[in-house]
């Protein structure tokens, strides 16, 4: 029987497997009794398609070649084809997660009779700033409403691109606090055994995409310096990316048992429970889902003082902050937590409480459902 529920089509690049994709999956699971969802990958398929197919949800692929910003006008050749895909799906709302594609995707969505939600979910760093500003501004005229995942992102759109901030609603990404939670003692021991980490080791860890702007090289350097004055520590890095091999090379002179690189893992919530000190060393961060996940796990967290991170943590209450891209302050923060177990416990407890209170996935889903309903009512 055909459903009368409104139809919402998520549009992403398609190939990702990071925070955006996990948020899309969570929203869809939670709101599937109110809306019919689908996913369209512009440039390929990935984690969202895999999970949606398991859930029996329609997935589509536009099979478009991704282009550099200088060749942006070539995307308009695909507007008619994309419009037909959106129309055939029957979308009432197209939810696009990747600026600056709102310009040509917006044309296709409106041609298909759908409304466009733009999720500004990254702090784009463009080599061609003037061209980027032009594309972002032109595309915003086609956006019916926008979601900024942090006040930092909203300020970026206002200050760098001259976009009217009233077009956006700030909705923070939420974390599943039933999934990301402190470990039981036996569970922690089991995870460490699987990773070949000694039970009594001080585990300093980080998780995320291993790309340059995530700053993991600074964590590696700080850890190596820390190990010159402290024994019994292990570095655990969870994730993959184009910096994976470079980071392993940085550690080549360290004893192999001092570093663990897991690569891509689906069991990140469990792996985080092996960590004592959690580090988020990003150079740039639009929001910082990796920080909320570490805090929800009840870990003592160190984060770069940048972007959305400073909207999540509070210095010395539930988090320690360090300047982005600087090794010595990060090493000092690690040393501070390594030598003060009571401070680690205090920060971890307060961090968990804050995420449950202010950054839960339930709160995020309620705000997004409200936004969809308001847009459909217009």
Short mmCIF file of N, CA and C in Angstrom, two decimals, residues 200-374:
data_model
loop_
_atom_site.label_atom_id
_atom_site.label_comp_id
_atom_site.label_asym_id
_atom_site.label_seq_id
_atom_site.Cartn_x
_atom_site.Cartn_y
_atom_site.Cartn_z
N UNK A 200 46.93 -2.49 32.57
CA UNK A 200 47.30 -1.35 33.42
C UNK A 200 47.94 -0.20 32.64
N UNK A 201 47.90 -0.25 31.31
CA UNK A 201 48.49 0.82 30.50
C UNK A 201 47.66 2.09 30.60
N UNK A 202 48.32 3.24 30.43
CA UNK A 202 47.62 4.52 30.28
C UNK A 202 47.37 4.69 28.79
N UNK A 203 46.11 4.60 28.38
CA UNK A 203 45.79 4.65 26.95
C UNK A 203 45.37 6.06 26.56
N UNK A 204 46.13 6.63 25.65
CA UNK A 204 45.84 7.96 25.10
C UNK A 204 45.34 7.73 23.69
N UNK A 205 44.16 8.22 23.38
CA UNK A 205 43.56 7.86 22.10
C UNK A 205 42.85 8.98 21.39
N UNK A 206 42.55 8.71 20.13
CA UNK A 206 41.76 9.62 19.31
C UNK A 206 41.06 8.81 18.24
N UNK A 207 39.99 9.37 17.70
CA UNK A 207 39.22 8.66 16.67
C UNK A 207 38.72 9.65 15.64
N UNK A 208 38.60 9.17 14.39
CA UNK A 208 38.07 10.02 13.33
C UNK A 208 38.72 9.73 12.01
N UNK A 209 38.41 10.59 11.04
CA UNK A 209 39.04 10.46 9.72
C UNK A 209 40.49 10.92 9.81
N UNK A 210 41.38 10.12 9.31
CA UNK A 210 42.80 10.46 9.38
C UNK A 210 43.18 11.29 8.16
N UNK A 211 42.78 12.56 8.21
CA UNK A 211 43.09 13.52 7.15
C UNK A 211 43.81 14.70 7.79
N UNK A 212 44.46 15.52 6.96
CA UNK A 212 45.37 16.55 7.48
C UNK A 212 44.70 17.48 8.48
N UNK A 213 43.49 17.94 8.17
CA UNK A 213 42.88 18.96 9.04
C UNK A 213 42.42 18.41 10.39
N UNK A 214 42.44 17.09 10.54
CA UNK A 214 42.08 16.51 11.84
C UNK A 214 43.25 16.53 12.83
N UNK A 215 44.47 16.84 12.33
CA UNK A 215 45.58 17.13 13.22
C UNK A 215 46.18 15.97 13.99
N UNK A 216 45.99 14.74 13.51
CA UNK A 216 46.49 13.60 14.28
C UNK A 216 48.01 13.55 14.37
N UNK A 217 48.70 14.19 13.42
CA UNK A 217 50.16 14.20 13.51
C UNK A 217 50.63 14.91 14.78
N UNK A 218 49.86 15.91 15.23
CA UNK A 218 50.24 16.62 16.46
C UNK A 218 50.04 15.74 17.69
N UNK A 219 49.01 14.91 17.65
CA UNK A 219 48.81 13.94 18.73
C UNK A 219 49.96 12.94 18.77
N UNK A 220 50.36 12.44 17.60
CA UNK A 220 51.46 11.47 17.55
C UNK A 220 52.74 12.09 18.10
N UNK A 221 53.05 13.32 17.66
CA UNK A 221 54.28 13.99 18.12
C UNK A 221 54.24 14.24 19.63
N UNK A 222 53.09 14.70 20.12
CA UNK A 222 52.96 14.96 21.56
C UNK A 222 53.11 13.66 22.35
N UNK A 223 52.54 12.58 21.83
CA UNK A 223 52.64 11.29 22.51
C UNK A 223 54.10 10.82 22.56
N UNK A 224 54.82 10.96 21.46
CA UNK A 224 56.22 10.51 21.44
C UNK A 224 57.05 11.31 22.44
N UNK A 225 56.79 12.62 22.54
CA UNK A 225 57.51 13.43 23.53
C UNK A 225 57.14 13.01 24.95
N UNK A 226 55.86 12.74 25.16
CA UNK A 226 55.38 12.32 26.48
C UNK A 226 56.07 11.02 26.91
N UNK A 227 56.27 10.11 25.96
CA UNK A 227 56.87 8.80 26.27
C UNK A 227 58.34 8.91 26.65
N UNK A 228 58.97 10.05 26.35
CA UNK A 228 60.36 10.24 26.75
C UNK A 228 60.50 10.45 28.26
N UNK A 229 59.40 10.90 28.88
CA UNK A 229 59.45 11.18 30.32
C UNK A 229 58.53 10.26 31.13
N UNK A 230 57.63 9.53 30.43
CA UNK A 230 56.69 8.65 31.12
C UNK A 230 56.66 7.29 30.44
N UNK A 231 56.64 6.24 31.23
CA UNK A 231 56.52 4.90 30.66
C UNK A 231 55.10 4.38 30.88
N UNK A 232 54.78 3.28 30.22
CA UNK A 232 53.50 2.62 30.46
C UNK A 232 52.33 3.19 29.70
N UNK A 233 52.59 4.04 28.69
CA UNK A 233 51.50 4.63 27.91
C UNK A 233 51.41 3.95 26.54
N UNK A 234 50.19 3.90 26.02
CA UNK A 234 49.93 3.34 24.68
C UNK A 234 49.07 4.34 23.92
N UNK A 235 49.39 4.53 22.64
CA UNK A 235 48.61 5.41 21.77
C UNK A 235 47.66 4.56 20.94
N UNK A 236 46.37 4.87 21.00
CA UNK A 236 45.34 4.15 20.24
C UNK A 236 44.68 5.13 19.28
N UNK A 237 44.82 4.89 17.98
CA UNK A 237 44.18 5.74 16.97
C UNK A 237 43.20 4.90 16.18
N UNK A 238 41.93 5.34 16.20
CA UNK A 238 40.83 4.61 15.58
C UNK A 238 40.38 5.37 14.34
N UNK A 239 40.43 4.72 13.17
CA UNK A 239 39.96 5.36 11.94
C UNK A 239 40.94 5.16 10.80
N UNK A 240 40.52 5.61 9.62
CA UNK A 240 41.40 5.54 8.47
C UNK A 240 41.28 6.83 7.66
N UNK A 241 42.08 6.93 6.62
CA UNK A 241 42.09 8.12 5.79
C UNK A 241 43.43 8.23 5.10
N UNK A 242 43.59 9.30 4.31
CA UNK A 242 44.81 9.38 3.50
C UNK A 242 46.07 9.70 4.31
N UNK A 243 45.94 9.98 5.60
CA UNK A 243 47.11 10.20 6.45
C UNK A 243 47.51 8.95 7.24
N UNK A 244 46.79 7.85 7.02
CA UNK A 244 47.02 6.64 7.81
C UNK A 244 48.48 6.19 7.77
N UNK A 245 49.02 6.02 6.57
CA UNK A 245 50.40 5.52 6.44
C UNK A 245 51.41 6.55 6.94
N UNK A 246 51.15 7.83 6.70
CA UNK A 246 52.06 8.87 7.19
C UNK A 246 52.16 8.85 8.71
N UNK A 247 51.02 8.66 9.37
CA UNK A 247 51.01 8.62 10.83
C UNK A 247 51.76 7.39 11.34
N UNK A 248 51.60 6.27 10.67
CA UNK A 248 52.33 5.07 11.09
C UNK A 248 53.84 5.26 10.90
N UNK A 249 54.21 5.97 9.82
CA UNK A 249 55.64 6.23 9.59
C UNK A 249 56.22 7.13 10.69
N UNK A 250 55.42 8.08 11.15
CA UNK A 250 55.88 8.95 12.24
C UNK A 250 56.25 8.14 13.48
N UNK A 251 55.59 7.00 13.64
CA UNK A 251 55.79 6.17 14.84
C UNK A 251 56.84 5.08 14.63
N UNK A 252 57.54 5.11 13.52
CA UNK A 252 58.39 3.97 13.15
C UNK A 252 59.51 3.70 14.17
N UNK A 253 59.95 4.73 14.89
CA UNK A 253 61.02 4.53 15.87
C UNK A 253 60.49 4.17 17.26
N UNK A 254 59.16 4.11 17.39
CA UNK A 254 58.56 3.71 18.67
C UNK A 254 58.46 2.19 18.73
N UNK A 255 58.57 1.59 19.90
CA UNK A 255 58.30 0.14 20.02
C UNK A 255 56.89 -0.16 19.52
N UNK A 256 56.74 -1.24 18.79
CA UNK A 256 55.46 -1.53 18.15
C UNK A 256 54.31 -1.66 19.14
N UNK A 257 54.62 -2.12 20.37
CA UNK A 257 53.55 -2.30 21.36
C UNK A 257 53.06 -0.97 21.94
N UNK A 258 53.72 0.15 21.58
CA UNK A 258 53.32 1.45 22.12
C UNK A 258 52.24 2.14 21.29
N UNK A 259 52.00 1.65 20.09
CA UNK A 259 51.01 2.28 19.22
C UNK A 259 50.07 1.25 18.62
N UNK A 260 48.79 1.58 18.57
CA UNK A 260 47.78 0.72 17.95
C UNK A 260 46.98 1.56 16.97
N UNK A 261 47.03 1.18 15.69
CA UNK A 261 46.23 1.82 14.64
C UNK A 261 45.19 0.79 14.19
N UNK A 262 43.94 1.04 14.46
CA UNK A 262 42.91 0.03 14.18
C UNK A 262 42.44 0.04 12.74
N UNK A 263 42.64 1.17 12.01
CA UNK A 263 41.98 1.32 10.72
C UNK A 263 40.49 1.57 10.93
N UNK A 264 39.73 1.48 9.84
CA UNK A 264 38.29 1.72 9.93
C UNK A 264 37.63 0.62 10.73
N UNK A 265 36.82 1.01 11.70
CA UNK A 265 36.09 0.05 12.53
C UNK A 265 34.64 0.51 12.69
N UNK A 266 33.74 -0.47 12.74
CA UNK A 266 32.33 -0.16 12.96
C UNK A 266 31.98 -0.14 14.45
N UNK A 267 32.88 -0.65 15.28
CA UNK A 267 32.60 -0.76 16.71
C UNK A 267 33.31 0.35 17.51
N UNK A 268 33.27 1.57 16.99
CA UNK A 268 33.94 2.69 17.65
C UNK A 268 33.46 2.90 19.09
N UNK A 269 32.13 2.84 19.37
CA UNK A 269 31.70 3.05 20.76
C UNK A 269 32.38 2.10 21.74
N UNK A 270 32.55 0.84 21.34
CA UNK A 270 33.22 -0.13 22.21
C UNK A 270 34.71 0.20 22.36
N UNK A 271 35.36 0.55 21.25
CA UNK A 271 36.80 0.81 21.29
C UNK A 271 37.13 2.02 22.16
N UNK A 272 36.26 3.02 22.15
CA UNK A 272 36.52 4.21 22.98
C UNK A 272 36.63 3.86 24.46
N UNK A 273 35.97 2.79 24.85
CA UNK A 273 35.95 2.41 26.27
C UNK A 273 37.30 1.86 26.76
N UNK A 274 38.23 1.69 25.83
CA UNK A 274 39.58 1.25 26.22
C UNK A 274 40.48 2.42 26.58
N UNK A 275 40.00 3.65 26.37
CA UNK A 275 40.83 4.86 26.46
C UNK A 275 40.74 5.51 27.84
N UNK A 276 41.87 6.10 28.29
CA UNK A 276 41.90 6.89 29.52
C UNK A 276 41.85 8.39 29.22
N UNK A 277 42.62 8.83 28.25
CA UNK A 277 42.69 10.25 27.88
C UNK A 277 42.38 10.35 26.40
N UNK A 278 41.35 11.11 26.06
CA UNK A 278 40.85 11.17 24.68
C UNK A 278 41.20 12.53 24.10
N UNK A 279 41.82 12.52 22.92
CA UNK A 279 42.32 13.76 22.31
C UNK A 279 41.65 14.01 20.97
N UNK A 280 41.17 15.24 20.79
CA UNK A 280 40.58 15.69 19.53
C UNK A 280 41.45 16.83 19.01
N UNK A 281 42.46 16.54 18.17
CA UNK A 281 43.49 17.53 17.84
C UNK A 281 43.26 18.32 16.55
N UNK A 282 42.01 18.45 16.12
CA UNK A 282 41.71 19.06 14.82
C UNK A 282 42.26 20.48 14.69
N UNK A 283 42.65 20.81 13.45
CA UNK A 283 43.02 22.19 13.10
C UNK A 283 41.75 23.01 12.86
N UNK A 284 40.80 22.41 12.16
CA UNK A 284 39.51 23.03 11.89
C UNK A 284 38.42 22.01 12.22
N UNK A 285 37.34 22.45 12.82
CA UNK A 285 36.24 21.53 13.13
C UNK A 285 34.93 22.31 13.13
N UNK A 286 34.01 21.89 12.25
CA UNK A 286 32.73 22.60 12.15
C UNK A 286 31.89 22.40 13.39
N UNK A 287 31.82 21.18 13.88
CA UNK A 287 31.10 20.91 15.13
C UNK A 287 32.00 20.12 16.06
N UNK A 288 32.12 18.83 15.82
CA UNK A 288 32.98 18.02 16.67
C UNK A 288 32.27 16.83 17.26
N UNK A 289 31.65 16.02 16.39
CA UNK A 289 30.95 14.82 16.86
C UNK A 289 31.89 13.88 17.60
N UNK A 290 33.13 13.84 17.16
CA UNK A 290 34.10 12.97 17.84
C UNK A 290 34.30 13.39 19.29
N UNK A 291 34.20 14.70 19.58
CA UNK A 291 34.32 15.17 20.96
C UNK A 291 33.10 14.79 21.78
N UNK A 292 31.90 14.98 21.23
CA UNK A 292 30.70 14.62 22.00
C UNK A 292 30.66 13.12 22.27
N UNK A 293 31.18 12.33 21.34
CA UNK A 293 31.20 10.87 21.55
C UNK A 293 32.18 10.48 22.65
N UNK A 294 33.35 11.12 22.66
CA UNK A 294 34.30 10.86 23.73
C UNK A 294 33.78 11.30 25.09
N UNK A 295 33.14 12.47 25.12
CA UNK A 295 32.57 12.98 26.37
C UNK A 295 31.43 12.09 26.86
N UNK A 296 30.58 11.63 25.92
CA UNK A 296 29.48 10.74 26.30
C UNK A 296 29.99 9.43 26.88
N UNK A 297 31.17 9.01 26.45
CA UNK A 297 31.78 7.78 26.96
C UNK A 297 32.37 7.99 28.36
N UNK A 298 32.34 9.24 28.82
CA UNK A 298 32.84 9.54 30.16
C UNK A 298 34.35 9.65 30.23
N UNK A 299 34.98 10.02 29.08
CA UNK A 299 36.43 10.12 29.03
C UNK A 299 36.89 11.53 29.39
N UNK A 300 38.09 11.61 29.94
CA UNK A 300 38.75 12.90 30.13
C UNK A 300 39.25 13.35 28.77
N UNK A 301 38.74 14.48 28.28
CA UNK A 301 38.98 14.90 26.90
C UNK A 301 39.86 16.14 26.81
N UNK A 302 40.71 16.13 25.79
CA UNK A 302 41.50 17.30 25.40
C UNK A 302 41.10 17.63 23.97
N UNK A 303 40.78 18.89 23.70
CA UNK A 303 40.36 19.28 22.36
C UNK A 303 41.05 20.57 21.94
N UNK A 304 41.22 20.74 20.64
CA UNK A 304 41.74 22.00 20.11
C UNK A 304 40.73 23.11 20.34
N UNK A 305 41.24 24.28 20.66
CA UNK A 305 40.37 25.44 20.87
C UNK A 305 40.03 26.03 19.49
N UNK A 306 39.06 25.40 18.83
CA UNK A 306 38.72 25.81 17.47
C UNK A 306 37.29 25.43 17.14
N UNK A 307 36.67 26.21 16.25
CA UNK A 307 35.38 25.87 15.67
C UNK A 307 34.32 25.48 16.68
N UNK A 308 33.60 24.40 16.34
CA UNK A 308 32.49 23.95 17.16
C UNK A 308 32.91 23.33 18.48
N UNK A 309 34.17 22.92 18.62
CA UNK A 309 34.62 22.32 19.88
C UNK A 309 34.33 23.23 21.08
N UNK A 310 34.54 24.54 20.90
CA UNK A 310 34.40 25.44 22.04
C UNK A 310 32.94 25.70 22.39
N UNK A 311 32.02 25.25 21.54
CA UNK A 311 30.60 25.32 21.87
C UNK A 311 30.14 24.08 22.64
N UNK A 312 30.99 23.07 22.66
CA UNK A 312 30.65 21.80 23.32
C UNK A 312 31.24 21.75 24.73
N UNK A 313 32.54 21.92 24.82
CA UNK A 313 33.23 21.78 26.10
C UNK A 313 33.37 23.08 26.85
N UNK A 314 33.59 22.97 28.16
CA UNK A 314 33.87 24.12 29.02
C UNK A 314 35.20 23.87 29.72
N UNK A 315 36.14 24.79 29.53
CA UNK A 315 37.50 24.64 30.04
C UNK A 315 37.52 24.32 31.54
N UNK A 316 38.24 23.25 31.85
CA UNK A 316 38.47 22.81 33.23
C UNK A 316 37.23 22.31 33.97
N UNK A 317 36.08 22.33 33.30
CA UNK A 317 34.87 21.77 33.90
C UNK A 317 34.57 20.38 33.35
N UNK A 318 34.64 20.25 32.02
CA UNK A 318 34.36 18.96 31.39
C UNK A 318 35.32 18.65 30.25
N UNK A 319 36.36 19.49 30.10
CA UNK A 319 37.27 19.34 28.96
C UNK A 319 38.49 20.22 29.20
N UNK A 320 39.61 19.86 28.59
CA UNK A 320 40.77 20.74 28.53
C UNK A 320 40.96 21.19 27.09
N UNK A 321 41.30 22.46 26.89
CA UNK A 321 41.53 22.98 25.55
C UNK A 321 42.99 23.33 25.35
N UNK A 322 43.46 23.13 24.10
CA UNK A 322 44.82 23.50 23.72
C UNK A 322 44.77 24.22 22.38
N UNK A 323 45.77 25.06 22.08
CA UNK A 323 45.79 25.73 20.77
C UNK A 323 45.93 24.70 19.65
N UNK A 324 45.20 24.85 18.55
CA UNK A 324 45.32 23.88 17.45
C UNK A 324 46.70 23.94 16.81
N UNK A 325 47.21 22.77 16.47
CA UNK A 325 48.46 22.70 15.72
C UNK A 325 49.72 22.93 16.53
N UNK A 326 49.63 22.89 17.86
CA UNK A 326 50.80 23.11 18.70
C UNK A 326 51.06 21.87 19.55
N UNK A 327 52.28 21.38 19.49
CA UNK A 327 52.62 20.11 20.14
C UNK A 327 52.84 20.27 21.64
N UNK A 328 53.60 21.27 22.05
CA UNK A 328 53.97 21.40 23.47
C UNK A 328 52.76 21.57 24.39
N UNK A 329 51.80 22.47 24.07
CA UNK A 329 50.63 22.57 24.96
C UNK A 329 49.82 21.28 25.04
N UNK A 330 49.77 20.53 23.93
CA UNK A 330 49.06 19.26 23.94
C UNK A 330 49.80 18.26 24.83
N UNK A 331 51.11 18.23 24.72
CA UNK A 331 51.90 17.34 25.59
C UNK A 331 51.69 17.70 27.06
N UNK A 332 51.65 19.00 27.37
CA UNK A 332 51.44 19.45 28.75
C UNK A 332 50.08 19.01 29.28
N UNK A 333 49.05 19.11 28.42
CA UNK A 333 47.70 18.71 28.83
C UNK A 333 47.63 17.21 29.08
N UNK A 334 48.30 16.43 28.23
CA UNK A 334 48.36 14.97 28.44
C UNK A 334 49.05 14.66 29.77
N UNK A 335 50.16 15.34 30.02
CA UNK A 335 50.90 15.14 31.27
C UNK A 335 50.03 15.50 32.49
N UNK A 336 49.28 16.59 32.37
CA UNK A 336 48.41 17.03 33.47
C UNK A 336 47.38 15.95 33.83
N UNK A 337 46.76 15.38 32.81
CA UNK A 337 45.74 14.35 33.06
C UNK A 337 46.37 13.02 33.46
N UNK A 338 47.54 12.74 32.91
CA UNK A 338 48.21 11.47 33.22
C UNK A 338 48.57 11.38 34.70
N UNK A 339 48.87 12.52 35.31
CA UNK A 339 49.34 12.53 36.70
C UNK A 339 48.24 12.86 37.70
N UNK A 340 47.02 13.04 37.23
CA UNK A 340 45.93 13.44 38.13
C UNK A 340 44.68 12.61 37.83
N UNK A 341 44.59 11.45 38.45
CA UNK A 341 43.45 10.56 38.21
C UNK A 341 42.14 11.20 38.64
N UNK A 342 42.14 11.94 39.74
CA UNK A 342 40.90 12.57 40.22
C UNK A 342 40.40 13.60 39.23
N UNK A 343 41.30 14.33 38.57
CA UNK A 343 40.89 15.30 37.55
C UNK A 343 40.30 14.57 36.35
N UNK A 344 40.91 13.46 35.95
CA UNK A 344 40.35 12.67 34.85
C UNK A 344 38.93 12.23 35.17
N UNK A 345 38.74 11.73 36.38
CA UNK A 345 37.41 11.26 36.78
C UNK A 345 36.40 12.40 36.82
N UNK A 346 36.82 13.55 37.35
CA UNK A 346 35.94 14.72 37.44
C UNK A 346 35.52 15.19 36.05
N UNK A 347 36.49 15.34 35.14
CA UNK A 347 36.17 15.80 33.78
C UNK A 347 35.28 14.80 33.06
N UNK A 348 35.59 13.52 33.20
CA UNK A 348 34.81 12.49 32.51
C UNK A 348 33.37 12.44 32.98
N UNK A 349 33.16 12.56 34.28
CA UNK A 349 31.80 12.53 34.84
C UNK A 349 31.00 13.75 34.36
N UNK A 350 31.61 14.94 34.44
CA UNK A 350 30.93 16.16 34.01
C UNK A 350 30.66 16.15 32.51
N UNK A 351 31.59 15.58 31.75
CA UNK A 351 31.43 15.50 30.29
C UNK A 351 30.23 14.64 29.93
N UNK A 352 30.14 13.48 30.53
CA UNK A 352 29.00 12.59 30.28
C UNK A 352 27.68 13.28 30.61
N UNK A 353 27.62 13.94 31.74
CA UNK A 353 26.39 14.62 32.16
C UNK A 353 26.00 15.71 31.17
N UNK A 354 26.99 16.45 30.66
CA UNK A 354 26.67 17.53 29.72
C UNK A 354 26.10 16.98 28.42
N UNK A 355 26.69 15.93 27.88
CA UNK A 355 26.20 15.39 26.61
C UNK A 355 24.79 14.86 26.76
N UNK A 356 24.52 14.16 27.85
CA UNK A 356 23.16 13.66 28.10
C UNK A 356 22.18 14.82 28.18
N UNK A 357 22.59 15.90 28.80
CA UNK A 357 21.72 17.05 29.04
C UNK A 357 21.53 17.93 27.80
N UNK A 358 22.60 18.16 27.04
CA UNK A 358 22.56 19.19 26.01
C UNK A 358 22.78 18.70 24.59
N UNK A 359 23.39 17.54 24.40
CA UNK A 359 23.76 17.11 23.05
C UNK A 359 23.27 15.69 22.76
N UNK A 360 22.13 15.32 23.29
CA UNK A 360 21.61 13.97 23.06
C UNK A 360 21.05 13.85 21.65
N UNK A 361 21.03 12.65 21.15
CA UNK A 361 20.48 12.42 19.81
C UNK A 361 18.98 12.66 19.80
N UNK A 362 18.31 12.42 20.92
CA UNK A 362 16.86 12.65 21.00
C UNK A 362 16.54 14.12 20.80
N UNK A 363 17.33 14.99 21.39
CA UNK A 363 17.11 16.43 21.26
C UNK A 363 17.31 16.87 19.81
N UNK A 364 18.37 16.36 19.17
CA UNK A 364 18.63 16.70 17.78
C UNK A 364 17.50 16.24 16.87
N UNK A 365 17.03 15.03 17.05
CA UNK A 365 15.98 14.47 16.19
C UNK A 365 14.69 15.26 16.34
N UNK A 366 14.35 15.64 17.56
CA UNK A 366 13.13 16.43 17.78
C UNK A 366 13.20 17.77 17.05
N UNK A 367 14.36 18.41 17.09
CA UNK A 367 14.52 19.70 16.41
C UNK A 367 14.41 19.56 14.90
N UNK A 368 14.98 18.49 14.36
CA UNK A 368 14.93 18.29 12.91
C UNK A 368 13.52 17.94 12.45
N UNK A 369 12.83 17.12 13.22
CA UNK A 369 11.44 16.79 12.87
C UNK A 369 10.58 18.04 12.85
N UNK A 370 10.80 18.90 13.82
CA UNK A 370 10.06 20.17 13.89
C UNK A 370 10.34 21.03 12.66
N UNK A 371 11.60 21.07 12.24
CA UNK A 371 11.97 21.85 11.06
C UNK A 371 11.29 21.30 9.81
N UNK A 372 11.29 19.97 9.64
CA UNK A 372 10.62 19.36 8.49
C UNK A 372 9.13 19.72 8.48
N UNK A 373 8.48 19.59 9.62
CA UNK A 373 7.04 19.85 9.71
C UNK A 373 6.73 21.31 9.37
N UNK A 374 7.55 22.22 9.87
CA UNK A 374 7.34 23.65 9.60
C UNK A 374 7.51 23.94 8.11
#
